[in-house]
C-alpha cells in the first residue's frame, strides 16, 4: 500500500477530512520501503507505530504484542462501570494500564510514542462518531472481530482532526484528574 491509498481509504470509508486522514497516515512514512510502499506486517515494527501500553495488547517484552487480549478488552469495558466507553472511562483504562505496566516492569513510553498512545486511545471514539459514547455493540465487532461496524461505515458525518485533538485533550485532563 501507499500512504496516498491509506488517506483515500480513510476519507472515503471512514468519512475523515483530509487533515485527519493525513495526520493519521503521516507516521507511516517511517516504515516505508524504498519504493514508497508498506504492508500491514511492516506496521508491527516495534516503537514506530506499534508501541507498548496498548489497552488491548501485551507489551513487546511480554512476547506477543500483536494478538488481541480478550481479558484486557474486558478490563476496558469494566472501566466503563456498566455504561458506554467514554473519554472518562478511557482515562480510567489508561491509568489502570499504566499502573499494571509499572508493576510488571514496563518503562514509560518515549515522548513521541506517549502522544501517539494518547491519540490512539481516543481514535476509535472519534472514528465511531457516536456522540462520545461507545456501546458494546460497536466495540465488540471492532475489537473482537477486527471489523468496522456498519453503523460507523454508514454514518456519513465528517470526522475531523480537530475532533480527535479535542478528545485527546479531554483524555489528558481526565488522566491527570483521575
PDB file of C-alpha atoms in Angstrom:
ATOM      1  CA  UNK A   1       0.000   0.000   0.000  1.00  0.00           C
ATOM      2  CA  UNK A   2       0.966   3.641  -0.286  1.00  0.00           C
ATOM      3  CA  UNK A   3       0.241   6.451   2.118  1.00  0.00           C
ATOM      4  CA  UNK A   4      -1.967   8.066  -0.529  1.00  0.00           C
ATOM      5  CA  UNK A   5      -4.076   4.891  -0.700  1.00  0.00           C
ATOM      6  CA  UNK A   6      -4.474   4.873   3.086  1.00  0.00           C
ATOM      7  CA  UNK A   7      -5.514   8.533   3.120  1.00  0.00           C
ATOM      8  CA  UNK A   8      -8.052   7.933   0.351  1.00  0.00           C
ATOM      9  CA  UNK A   9      -9.491   4.910   2.180  1.00  0.00           C
ATOM     10  CA  UNK A  10      -9.814   6.890   5.424  1.00  0.00           C
ATOM     11  CA  UNK A  11     -11.575   9.747   3.664  1.00  0.00           C
ATOM     12  CA  UNK A  12     -13.863   7.502   1.615  1.00  0.00           C
ATOM     13  CA  UNK A  13     -14.732   4.685   4.010  1.00  0.00           C
ATOM     14  CA  UNK A  14     -14.470   6.401   7.396  1.00  0.00           C
ATOM     15  CA  UNK A  15     -15.524   9.893   6.271  1.00  0.00           C
ATOM     16  CA  UNK A  16     -12.405  11.602   7.585  1.00  0.00           C
ATOM     17  CA  UNK A  17     -11.486  15.055   6.404  1.00  0.00           C
ATOM     18  CA  UNK A  18      -8.171  15.492   4.572  1.00  0.00           C
ATOM     19  CA  UNK A  19      -6.410  16.919   7.647  1.00  0.00           C
ATOM     20  CA  UNK A  20      -7.358  13.943   9.828  1.00  0.00           C
ATOM     21  CA  UNK A  21      -6.573  11.334   7.169  1.00  0.00           C
ATOM     22  CA  UNK A  22      -3.192  12.964   6.524  1.00  0.00           C
ATOM     23  CA  UNK A  23      -2.344  13.237  10.224  1.00  0.00           C
ATOM     24  CA  UNK A  24      -3.177   9.583  10.816  1.00  0.00           C
ATOM     25  CA  UNK A  25      -1.281   8.461   7.711  1.00  0.00           C
ATOM     26  CA  UNK A  26       1.825  10.616   8.164  1.00  0.00           C
ATOM     27  CA  UNK A  27       3.520   8.311  10.733  1.00  0.00           C
ATOM     28  CA  UNK A  28       3.562   5.602   8.067  1.00  0.00           C
ATOM     29  CA  UNK A  29       6.454   7.474   6.426  1.00  0.00           C
ATOM     30  CA  UNK A  30       8.838   5.908   8.937  1.00  0.00           C
ATOM     31  CA  UNK A  31       8.040   2.353   7.792  1.00  0.00           C
ATOM     32  CA  UNK A  32       8.006   2.901   4.027  1.00  0.00           C
ATOM     33  CA  UNK A  33      10.155   0.734   1.802  1.00  0.00           C
ATOM     34  CA  UNK A  34      12.384   2.430  -0.787  1.00  0.00           C
ATOM     35  CA  UNK A  35       9.582   2.067  -3.360  1.00  0.00           C
ATOM     36  CA  UNK A  36       7.211   4.116  -1.155  1.00  0.00           C
ATOM     37  CA  UNK A  37       5.023   1.174  -0.085  1.00  0.00           C
ATOM     38  CA  UNK A  38       4.388  -0.782   3.096  1.00  0.00           C
ATOM     39  CA  UNK A  39       2.168  -3.659   4.166  1.00  0.00           C
ATOM     40  CA  UNK A  40       0.371  -4.471   7.384  1.00  0.00           C
ATOM     41  CA  UNK A  41       3.256  -6.590   8.684  1.00  0.00           C
ATOM     42  CA  UNK A  42       5.514  -3.514   8.431  1.00  0.00           C
ATOM     43  CA  UNK A  43       3.205  -1.785  10.918  1.00  0.00           C
ATOM     44  CA  UNK A  44       4.307  -4.296  13.565  1.00  0.00           C
ATOM     45  CA  UNK A  45       7.786  -2.782  13.781  1.00  0.00           C
ATOM     46  CA  UNK A  46       8.133  -2.032  17.456  1.00  0.00           C
ATOM     47  CA  UNK A  47       8.328   1.607  18.611  1.00  0.00           C
ATOM     48  CA  UNK A  48       7.360   3.119  15.285  1.00  0.00           C
ATOM     49  CA  UNK A  49       3.575   2.964  15.100  1.00  0.00           C
ATOM     50  CA  UNK A  50       3.135  -0.144  17.220  1.00  0.00           C
ATOM     51  CA  UNK A  51       4.144   0.549  20.795  1.00  0.00           C
ATOM     52  CA  UNK A  52       3.769  -0.728  24.316  1.00  0.00           C
ATOM     53  CA  UNK A  53       0.983   0.399  26.675  1.00  0.00           C
ATOM     54  CA  UNK A  54      -1.901  -0.742  24.473  1.00  0.00           C
ATOM     55  CA  UNK A  55      -5.243  -1.171  26.199  1.00  0.00           C
ATOM     56  CA  UNK A  56      -5.896  -4.457  24.357  1.00  0.00           C
ATOM     57  CA  UNK A  57      -2.470  -5.972  23.622  1.00  0.00           C
ATOM     58  CA  UNK A  58       0.540  -7.038  25.650  1.00  0.00           C
ATOM     59  CA  UNK A  59       3.859  -5.207  25.553  1.00  0.00           C
ATOM     60  CA  UNK A  60       6.721  -6.408  23.343  1.00  0.00           C
ATOM     61  CA  UNK A  61       8.732  -7.572  26.359  1.00  0.00           C
ATOM     62  CA  UNK A  62       5.871  -9.964  27.162  1.00  0.00           C
ATOM     63  CA  UNK A  63       6.461 -11.816  23.900  1.00  0.00           C
ATOM     64  CA  UNK A  64       3.316 -11.113  21.862  1.00  0.00           C
ATOM     65  CA  UNK A  65       2.369  -7.514  21.283  1.00  0.00           C
ATOM     66  CA  UNK A  66       0.184  -8.249  18.232  1.00  0.00           C
ATOM     67  CA  UNK A  67      -2.510 -10.584  19.464  1.00  0.00           C
ATOM     68  CA  UNK A  68      -5.738  -9.157  20.825  1.00  0.00           C
ATOM     69  CA  UNK A  69      -6.149  -9.993  24.526  1.00  0.00           C
ATOM     70  CA  UNK A  70      -9.827 -10.573  25.434  1.00  0.00           C
ATOM     71  CA  UNK A  71      -9.165 -10.130  29.166  1.00  0.00           C
ATOM     72  CA  UNK A  72      -7.617  -6.713  28.527  1.00  0.00           C
ATOM     73  CA  UNK A  73     -10.635  -5.717  26.440  1.00  0.00           C
ATOM     74  CA  UNK A  74     -12.970  -6.866  29.217  1.00  0.00           C
ATOM     75  CA  UNK A  75     -10.986  -4.754  31.692  1.00  0.00           C
ATOM     76  CA  UNK A  76     -11.510  -1.724  29.433  1.00  0.00           C
ATOM     77  CA  UNK A  77     -15.262  -2.416  29.339  1.00  0.00           C
ATOM     78  CA  UNK A  78     -15.255  -2.850  33.129  1.00  0.00           C
ATOM     79  CA  UNK A  79     -13.620   0.578  33.482  1.00  0.00           C
ATOM     80  CA  UNK A  80     -16.822   1.981  31.936  1.00  0.00           C
ATOM     81  CA  UNK A  81     -18.659   0.807  35.080  1.00  0.00           C
ATOM     82  CA  UNK A  82     -21.592  -0.753  33.260  1.00  0.00           C
ATOM     83  CA  UNK A  83     -22.086   2.128  30.864  1.00  0.00           C
ATOM     84  CA  UNK A  84     -20.714   3.041  27.489  1.00  0.00           C
ATOM     85  CA  UNK A  85     -16.998   3.617  26.964  1.00  0.00           C
ATOM     86  CA  UNK A  86     -16.318   7.354  27.139  1.00  0.00           C
ATOM     87  CA  UNK A  87     -13.302   9.642  27.362  1.00  0.00           C
ATOM     88  CA  UNK A  88     -13.581   9.467  31.148  1.00  0.00           C
ATOM     89  CA  UNK A  89     -13.656   5.652  31.190  1.00  0.00           C
ATOM     90  CA  UNK A  90     -10.761   5.544  28.712  1.00  0.00           C
ATOM     91  CA  UNK A  91      -8.786   7.701  31.164  1.00  0.00           C
ATOM     92  CA  UNK A  92      -9.505   5.111  33.865  1.00  0.00           C
ATOM     93  CA  UNK A  93      -8.314   2.398  31.478  1.00  0.00           C
ATOM     94  CA  UNK A  94      -5.208   4.395  30.600  1.00  0.00           C
ATOM     95  CA  UNK A  95      -4.316   4.968  34.271  1.00  0.00           C
ATOM     96  CA  UNK A  96      -5.039   1.355  35.200  1.00  0.00           C
ATOM     97  CA  UNK A  97      -2.887   0.080  32.347  1.00  0.00           C
ATOM     98  CA  UNK A  98      -0.083   2.462  33.318  1.00  0.00           C
ATOM     99  CA  UNK A  99      -0.101   1.062  36.885  1.00  0.00           C
ATOM    100  CA  UNK A 100      -0.166  -2.520  35.582  1.00  0.00           C
ATOM    101  CA  UNK A 101       2.787  -1.875  33.278  1.00  0.00           C
ATOM    102  CA  UNK A 102       4.800  -0.225  36.045  1.00  0.00           C
ATOM    103  CA  UNK A 103       4.079  -3.122  38.437  1.00  0.00           C
ATOM    104  CA  UNK A 104       5.306  -5.708  35.919  1.00  0.00           C
ATOM    105  CA  UNK A 105       8.479  -3.861  34.933  1.00  0.00           C
ATOM    106  CA  UNK A 106       7.317  -1.759  31.991  1.00  0.00           C
ATOM    107  CA  UNK A 107       9.071   1.522  31.335  1.00  0.00           C
ATOM    108  CA  UNK A 108       7.499   4.815  30.356  1.00  0.00           C
ATOM    109  CA  UNK A 109       6.927   5.402  26.669  1.00  0.00           C
ATOM    110  CA  UNK A 110       9.210   7.890  24.918  1.00  0.00           C
ATOM    111  CA  UNK A 111       7.602  11.295  24.402  1.00  0.00           C
ATOM    112  CA  UNK A 112       6.720  10.751  20.727  1.00  0.00           C
ATOM    113  CA  UNK A 113       5.047   7.407  21.426  1.00  0.00           C
ATOM    114  CA  UNK A 114       3.302   8.764  24.517  1.00  0.00           C
ATOM    115  CA  UNK A 115       1.453  11.233  22.291  1.00  0.00           C
ATOM    116  CA  UNK A 116       0.710   8.505  19.729  1.00  0.00           C
ATOM    117  CA  UNK A 117      -0.707   6.404  22.577  1.00  0.00           C
ATOM    118  CA  UNK A 118      -2.930   9.276  23.763  1.00  0.00           C
ATOM    119  CA  UNK A 119      -4.277   9.825  20.250  1.00  0.00           C
ATOM    120  CA  UNK A 120      -4.753   6.105  19.615  1.00  0.00           C
ATOM    121  CA  UNK A 121      -6.628   5.754  22.910  1.00  0.00           C
ATOM    122  CA  UNK A 122      -9.368   8.087  21.665  1.00  0.00           C
ATOM    123  CA  UNK A 123      -9.130   7.488  17.925  1.00  0.00           C
ATOM    124  CA  UNK A 124     -11.888   4.871  17.774  1.00  0.00           C
ATOM    125  CA  UNK A 125     -14.139   7.187  19.781  1.00  0.00           C
ATOM    126  CA  UNK A 126     -13.554   9.879  17.152  1.00  0.00           C
ATOM    127  CA  UNK A 127     -13.922   7.464  14.230  1.00  0.00           C
ATOM    128  CA  UNK A 128     -17.119   5.931  15.566  1.00  0.00           C
ATOM    129  CA  UNK A 129     -18.723   9.394  15.797  1.00  0.00           C
ATOM    130  CA  UNK A 130     -21.325   8.192  18.286  1.00  0.00           C
ATOM    131  CA  UNK A 131     -21.507  11.282  20.470  1.00  0.00           C
ATOM    132  CA  UNK A 132     -18.576  10.343  22.694  1.00  0.00           C
ATOM    133  CA  UNK A 133     -20.196   7.093  23.838  1.00  0.00           C
ATOM    134  CA  UNK A 134     -19.152   3.676  22.589  1.00  0.00           C
ATOM    135  CA  UNK A 135     -21.685   0.961  23.256  1.00  0.00           C
ATOM    136  CA  UNK A 136     -20.661  -2.690  23.355  1.00  0.00           C
ATOM    137  CA  UNK A 137     -22.465  -3.421  20.067  1.00  0.00           C
ATOM    138  CA  UNK A 138     -19.935  -1.099  18.385  1.00  0.00           C
ATOM    139  CA  UNK A 139     -16.906  -2.081  20.479  1.00  0.00           C
ATOM    140  CA  UNK A 140     -17.197  -5.860  20.156  1.00  0.00           C
ATOM    141  CA  UNK A 141     -17.108  -6.079  16.326  1.00  0.00           C
ATOM    142  CA  UNK A 142     -14.189  -3.650  16.198  1.00  0.00           C
ATOM    143  CA  UNK A 143     -12.025  -5.310  18.836  1.00  0.00           C
ATOM    144  CA  UNK A 144     -13.090  -8.955  18.821  1.00  0.00           C
ATOM    145  CA  UNK A 145     -13.869  -9.376  15.115  1.00  0.00           C
ATOM    146  CA  UNK A 146     -11.451  -6.738  13.765  1.00  0.00           C
ATOM    147  CA  UNK A 147     -14.061  -5.123  11.560  1.00  0.00           C
ATOM    148  CA  UNK A 148     -15.677  -1.708  11.366  1.00  0.00           C
ATOM    149  CA  UNK A 149     -19.382  -1.944  12.294  1.00  0.00           C
ATOM    150  CA  UNK A 150     -21.853  -0.936   9.594  1.00  0.00           C
ATOM    151  CA  UNK A 151     -23.256   1.796  11.860  1.00  0.00           C
ATOM    152  CA  UNK A 152     -19.906   3.562  11.590  1.00  0.00           C
ATOM    153  CA  UNK A 153     -19.424   2.955   7.877  1.00  0.00           C
ATOM    154  CA  UNK A 154     -22.945   4.191   7.131  1.00  0.00           C
ATOM    155  CA  UNK A 155     -22.540   7.348   9.234  1.00  0.00           C
ATOM    156  CA  UNK A 156     -21.584  10.000   6.680  1.00  0.00           C
ATOM    157  CA  UNK A 157     -20.706  12.691   9.228  1.00  0.00           C
ATOM    158  CA  UNK A 158     -17.223  14.048   8.607  1.00  0.00           C
ATOM    159  CA  UNK A 159     -14.673  13.085  11.230  1.00  0.00           C
ATOM    160  CA  UNK A 160     -12.141  15.855  11.801  1.00  0.00           C
ATOM    161  CA  UNK A 161      -8.640  16.317  13.124  1.00  0.00           C
ATOM    162  CA  UNK A 162      -9.996  18.956  15.495  1.00  0.00           C
ATOM    163  CA  UNK A 163     -12.463  16.427  16.904  1.00  0.00           C
ATOM    164  CA  UNK A 164      -9.648  13.938  17.515  1.00  0.00           C
ATOM    165  CA  UNK A 165      -7.493  16.581  19.213  1.00  0.00           C
ATOM    166  CA  UNK A 166     -10.385  17.655  21.425  1.00  0.00           C
ATOM    167  CA  UNK A 167     -10.887  14.054  22.551  1.00  0.00           C
ATOM    168  CA  UNK A 168      -7.113  13.766  23.172  1.00  0.00           C
ATOM    169  CA  UNK A 169      -7.098  16.959  25.255  1.00  0.00           C
ATOM    170  CA  UNK A 170     -10.084  15.750  27.295  1.00  0.00           C
ATOM    171  CA  UNK A 171      -8.354  12.414  27.825  1.00  0.00           C
ATOM    172  CA  UNK A 172      -5.243  14.123  29.166  1.00  0.00           C
ATOM    173  CA  UNK A 173      -7.349  16.181  31.591  1.00  0.00           C
ATOM    174  CA  UNK A 174      -9.158  13.089  32.867  1.00  0.00           C
ATOM    175  CA  UNK A 175      -5.861  11.173  33.154  1.00  0.00           C
ATOM    176  CA  UNK A 176      -4.496  13.902  35.413  1.00  0.00           C
ATOM    177  CA  UNK A 177      -7.703  14.340  37.429  1.00  0.00           C
ATOM    178  CA  UNK A 178      -8.132  10.593  37.871  1.00  0.00           C
TER     179      UNK A 178
END
